[in-house]
PDB file of C-alpha atoms in Angstrom:
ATOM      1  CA  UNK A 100     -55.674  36.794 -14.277  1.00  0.00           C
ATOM      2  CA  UNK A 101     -58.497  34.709 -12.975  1.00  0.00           C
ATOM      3  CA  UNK A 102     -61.784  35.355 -14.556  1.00  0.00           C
ATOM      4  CA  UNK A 103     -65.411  33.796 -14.267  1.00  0.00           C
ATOM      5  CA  UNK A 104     -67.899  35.452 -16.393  1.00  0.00           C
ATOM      6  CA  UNK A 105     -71.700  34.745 -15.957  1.00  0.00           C
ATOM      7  CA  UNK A 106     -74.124  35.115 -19.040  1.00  0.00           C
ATOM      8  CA  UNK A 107     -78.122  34.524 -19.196  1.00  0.00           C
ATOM      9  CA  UNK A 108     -79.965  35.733 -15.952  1.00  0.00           C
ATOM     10  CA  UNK A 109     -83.219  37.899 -16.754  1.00  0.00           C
ATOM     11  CA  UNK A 110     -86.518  38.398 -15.911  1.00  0.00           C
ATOM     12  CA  UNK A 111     -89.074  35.527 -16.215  1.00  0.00           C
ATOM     13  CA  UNK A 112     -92.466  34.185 -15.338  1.00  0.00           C
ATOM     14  CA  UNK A 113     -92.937  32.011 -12.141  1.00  0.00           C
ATOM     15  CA  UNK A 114     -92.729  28.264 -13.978  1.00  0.00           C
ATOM     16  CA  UNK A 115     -90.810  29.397 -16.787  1.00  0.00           C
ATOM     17  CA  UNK A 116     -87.139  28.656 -17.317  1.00  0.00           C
ATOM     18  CA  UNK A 117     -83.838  29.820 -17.603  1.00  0.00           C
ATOM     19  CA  UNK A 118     -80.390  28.427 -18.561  1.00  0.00           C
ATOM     20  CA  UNK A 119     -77.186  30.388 -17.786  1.00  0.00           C
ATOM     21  CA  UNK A 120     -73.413  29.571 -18.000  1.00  0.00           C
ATOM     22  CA  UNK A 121     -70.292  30.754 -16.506  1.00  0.00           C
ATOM     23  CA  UNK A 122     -67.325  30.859 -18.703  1.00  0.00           C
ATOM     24  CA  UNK A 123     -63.648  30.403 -17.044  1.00  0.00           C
ATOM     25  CA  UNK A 124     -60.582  31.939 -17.881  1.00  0.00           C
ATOM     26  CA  UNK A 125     -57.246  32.582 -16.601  1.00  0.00           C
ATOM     27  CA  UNK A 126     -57.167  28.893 -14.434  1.00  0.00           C
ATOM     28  CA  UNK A 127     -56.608  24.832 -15.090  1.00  0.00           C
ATOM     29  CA  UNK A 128     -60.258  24.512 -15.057  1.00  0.00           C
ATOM     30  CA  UNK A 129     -60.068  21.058 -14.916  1.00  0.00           C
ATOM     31  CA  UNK A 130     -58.551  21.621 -11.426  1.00  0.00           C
ATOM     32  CA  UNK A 131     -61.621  22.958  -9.739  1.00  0.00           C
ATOM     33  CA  UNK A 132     -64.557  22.180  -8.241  1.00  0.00           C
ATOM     34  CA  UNK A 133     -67.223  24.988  -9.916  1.00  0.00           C
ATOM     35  CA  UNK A 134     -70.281  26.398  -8.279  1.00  0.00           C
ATOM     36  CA  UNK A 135     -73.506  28.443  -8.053  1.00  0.00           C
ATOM     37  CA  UNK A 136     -74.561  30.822  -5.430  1.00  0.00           C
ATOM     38  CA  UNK A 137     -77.178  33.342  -5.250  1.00  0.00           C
ATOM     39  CA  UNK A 138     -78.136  36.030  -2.859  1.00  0.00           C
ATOM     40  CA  UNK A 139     -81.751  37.859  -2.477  1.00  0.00           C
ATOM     41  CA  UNK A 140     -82.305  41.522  -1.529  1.00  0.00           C
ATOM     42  CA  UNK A 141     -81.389  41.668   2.435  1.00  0.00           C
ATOM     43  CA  UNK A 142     -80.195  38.279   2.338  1.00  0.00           C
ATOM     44  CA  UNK A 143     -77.274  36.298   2.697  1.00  0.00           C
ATOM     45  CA  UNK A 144     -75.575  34.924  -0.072  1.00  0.00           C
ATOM     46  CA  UNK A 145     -76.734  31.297  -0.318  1.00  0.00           C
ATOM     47  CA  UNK A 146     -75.414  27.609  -2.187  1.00  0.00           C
ATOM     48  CA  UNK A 147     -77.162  26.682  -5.238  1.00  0.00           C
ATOM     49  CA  UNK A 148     -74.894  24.106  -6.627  1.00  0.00           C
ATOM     50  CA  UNK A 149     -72.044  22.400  -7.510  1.00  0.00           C
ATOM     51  CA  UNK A 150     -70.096  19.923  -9.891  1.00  0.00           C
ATOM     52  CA  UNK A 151     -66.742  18.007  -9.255  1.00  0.00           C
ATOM     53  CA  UNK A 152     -63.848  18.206 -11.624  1.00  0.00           C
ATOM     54  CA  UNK A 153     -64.736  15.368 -13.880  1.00  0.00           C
ATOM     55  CA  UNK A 154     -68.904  15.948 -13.877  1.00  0.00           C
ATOM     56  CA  UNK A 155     -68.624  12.912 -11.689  1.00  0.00           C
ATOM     57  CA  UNK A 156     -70.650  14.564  -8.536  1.00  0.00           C
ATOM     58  CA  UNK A 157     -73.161  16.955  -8.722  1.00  0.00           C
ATOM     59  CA  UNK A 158     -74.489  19.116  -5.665  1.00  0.00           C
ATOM     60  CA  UNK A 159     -77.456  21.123  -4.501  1.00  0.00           C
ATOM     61  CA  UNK A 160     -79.603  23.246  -2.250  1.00  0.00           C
ATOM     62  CA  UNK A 161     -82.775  21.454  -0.800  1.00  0.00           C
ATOM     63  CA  UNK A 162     -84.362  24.798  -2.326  1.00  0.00           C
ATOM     64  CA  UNK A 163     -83.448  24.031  -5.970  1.00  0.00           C
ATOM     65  CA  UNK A 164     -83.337  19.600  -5.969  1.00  0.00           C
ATOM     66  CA  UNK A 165     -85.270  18.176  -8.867  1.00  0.00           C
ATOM     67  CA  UNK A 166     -85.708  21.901 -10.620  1.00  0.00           C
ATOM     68  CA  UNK A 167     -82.016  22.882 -11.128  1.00  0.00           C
ATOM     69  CA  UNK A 168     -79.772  20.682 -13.204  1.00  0.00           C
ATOM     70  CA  UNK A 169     -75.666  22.059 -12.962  1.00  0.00           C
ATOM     71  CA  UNK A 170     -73.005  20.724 -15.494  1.00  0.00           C
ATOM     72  CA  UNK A 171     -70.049  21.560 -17.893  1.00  0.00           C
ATOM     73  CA  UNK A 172     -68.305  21.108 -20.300  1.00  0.00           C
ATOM     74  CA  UNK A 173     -64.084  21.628 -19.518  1.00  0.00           C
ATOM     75  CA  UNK A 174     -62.903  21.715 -23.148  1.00  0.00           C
ATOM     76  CA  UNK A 175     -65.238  25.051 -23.049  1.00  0.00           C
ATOM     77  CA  UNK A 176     -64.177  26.009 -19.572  1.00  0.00           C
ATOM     78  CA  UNK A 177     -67.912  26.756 -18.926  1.00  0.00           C
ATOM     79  CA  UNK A 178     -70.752  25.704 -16.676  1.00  0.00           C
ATOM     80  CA  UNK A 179     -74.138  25.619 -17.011  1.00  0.00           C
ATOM     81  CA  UNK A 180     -76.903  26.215 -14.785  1.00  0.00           C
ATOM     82  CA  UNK A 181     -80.516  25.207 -15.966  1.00  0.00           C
ATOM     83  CA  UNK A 182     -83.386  26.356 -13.662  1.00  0.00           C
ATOM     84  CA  UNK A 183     -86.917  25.168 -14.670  1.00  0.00           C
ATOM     85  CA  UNK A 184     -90.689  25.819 -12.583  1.00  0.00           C
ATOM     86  CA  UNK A 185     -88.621  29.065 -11.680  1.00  0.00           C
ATOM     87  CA  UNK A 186     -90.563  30.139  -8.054  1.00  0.00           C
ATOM     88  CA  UNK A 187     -90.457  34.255  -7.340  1.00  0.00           C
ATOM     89  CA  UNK A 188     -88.002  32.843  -4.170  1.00  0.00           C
ATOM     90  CA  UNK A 189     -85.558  32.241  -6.595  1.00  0.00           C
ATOM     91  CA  UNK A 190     -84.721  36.030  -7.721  1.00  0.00           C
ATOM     92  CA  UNK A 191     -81.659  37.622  -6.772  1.00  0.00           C
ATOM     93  CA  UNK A 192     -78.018  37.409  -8.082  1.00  0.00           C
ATOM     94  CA  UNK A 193     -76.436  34.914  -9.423  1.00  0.00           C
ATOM     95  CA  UNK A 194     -72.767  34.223  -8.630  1.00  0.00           C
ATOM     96  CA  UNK A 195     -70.602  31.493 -10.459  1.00  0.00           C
ATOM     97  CA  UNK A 196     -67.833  30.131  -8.212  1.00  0.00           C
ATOM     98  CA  UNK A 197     -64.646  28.007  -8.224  1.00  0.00           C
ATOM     99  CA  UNK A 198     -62.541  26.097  -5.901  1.00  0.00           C
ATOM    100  CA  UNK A 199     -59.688  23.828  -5.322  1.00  0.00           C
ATOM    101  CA  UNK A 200     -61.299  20.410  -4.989  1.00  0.00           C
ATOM    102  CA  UNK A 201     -59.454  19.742  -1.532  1.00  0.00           C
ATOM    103  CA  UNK A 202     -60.319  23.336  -0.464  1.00  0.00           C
ATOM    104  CA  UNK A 203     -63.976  24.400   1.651  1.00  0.00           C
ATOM    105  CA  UNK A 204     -62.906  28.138   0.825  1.00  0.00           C
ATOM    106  CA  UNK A 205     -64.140  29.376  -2.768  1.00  0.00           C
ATOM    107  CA  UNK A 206     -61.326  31.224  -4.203  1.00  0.00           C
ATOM    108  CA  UNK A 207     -62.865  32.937  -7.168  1.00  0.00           C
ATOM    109  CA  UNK A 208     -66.137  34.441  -8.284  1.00  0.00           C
ATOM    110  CA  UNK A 209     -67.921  35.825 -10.838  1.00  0.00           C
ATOM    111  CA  UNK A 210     -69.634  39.349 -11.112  1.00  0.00           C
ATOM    112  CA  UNK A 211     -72.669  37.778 -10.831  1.00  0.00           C
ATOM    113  CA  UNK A 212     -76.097  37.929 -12.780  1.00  0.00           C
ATOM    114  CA  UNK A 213     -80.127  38.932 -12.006  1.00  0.00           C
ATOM    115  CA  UNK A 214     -82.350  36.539 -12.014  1.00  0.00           C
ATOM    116  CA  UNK A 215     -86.057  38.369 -11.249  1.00  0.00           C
ATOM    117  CA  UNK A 216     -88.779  35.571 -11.138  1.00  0.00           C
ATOM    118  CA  UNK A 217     -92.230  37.190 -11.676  1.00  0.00           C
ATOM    119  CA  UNK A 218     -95.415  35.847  -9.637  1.00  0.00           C
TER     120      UNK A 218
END
């Protein structure tokens, strides 16, 4: 059974940072193009970011470029999402994500994880 299990959201001061990983179980990790997505209260849920397979291409929002830095590390089956200069727009849940490289559909996803920014 597939699993992706976020750790590290919380509740932090505009500016501050944060770093929190998704660990993957249950797949050939090394098969899948991995992901974060958030959504806001009322929102839509939104892209963050997003690594290839081999760490070789790296992904993000407009919203999040030069703040958010997304990697992993496939002999831990985990990736990592580190947010710094945090902006109160950038609360809501966190979701971790993964795909089939070849595929636009994500096929699994995490519980998800708060993130509350405080201005």
């Amino acid at each position: 059974q597939v699993q992706l299990v976020e750790f590290g959201g919380g509740l932090v001061q505009a500016g501050g940072s944060l770093r929190m990983s998704c660990s993957a179980s249950g797949v050939t990790f090394t098969w899948y193009t991995m992901g974060w997505f958030r959504q806001a209260p009322g929102k839509e849920r939104e892209f963050v970011a997003a690594i290839n397979r081999n760490s070789g291409n790296t992904y993000y929002a407009d919203s999040v470029k030069g703040r958010f830095t997304i990697s992993r590390d496939n002999i831990k089956s985990t990736i990592y999402l580190e947010m710094n200069d945090l902006k109160h727009e950038d609360t809501g849940a966190y979701y971790c994500a993964a795909k089939l490289a070849a595929t636009v559909k994500w096929d699994y996803w995490g519980q998800g994880t708060q993130v509350t920014v405080s201005s």
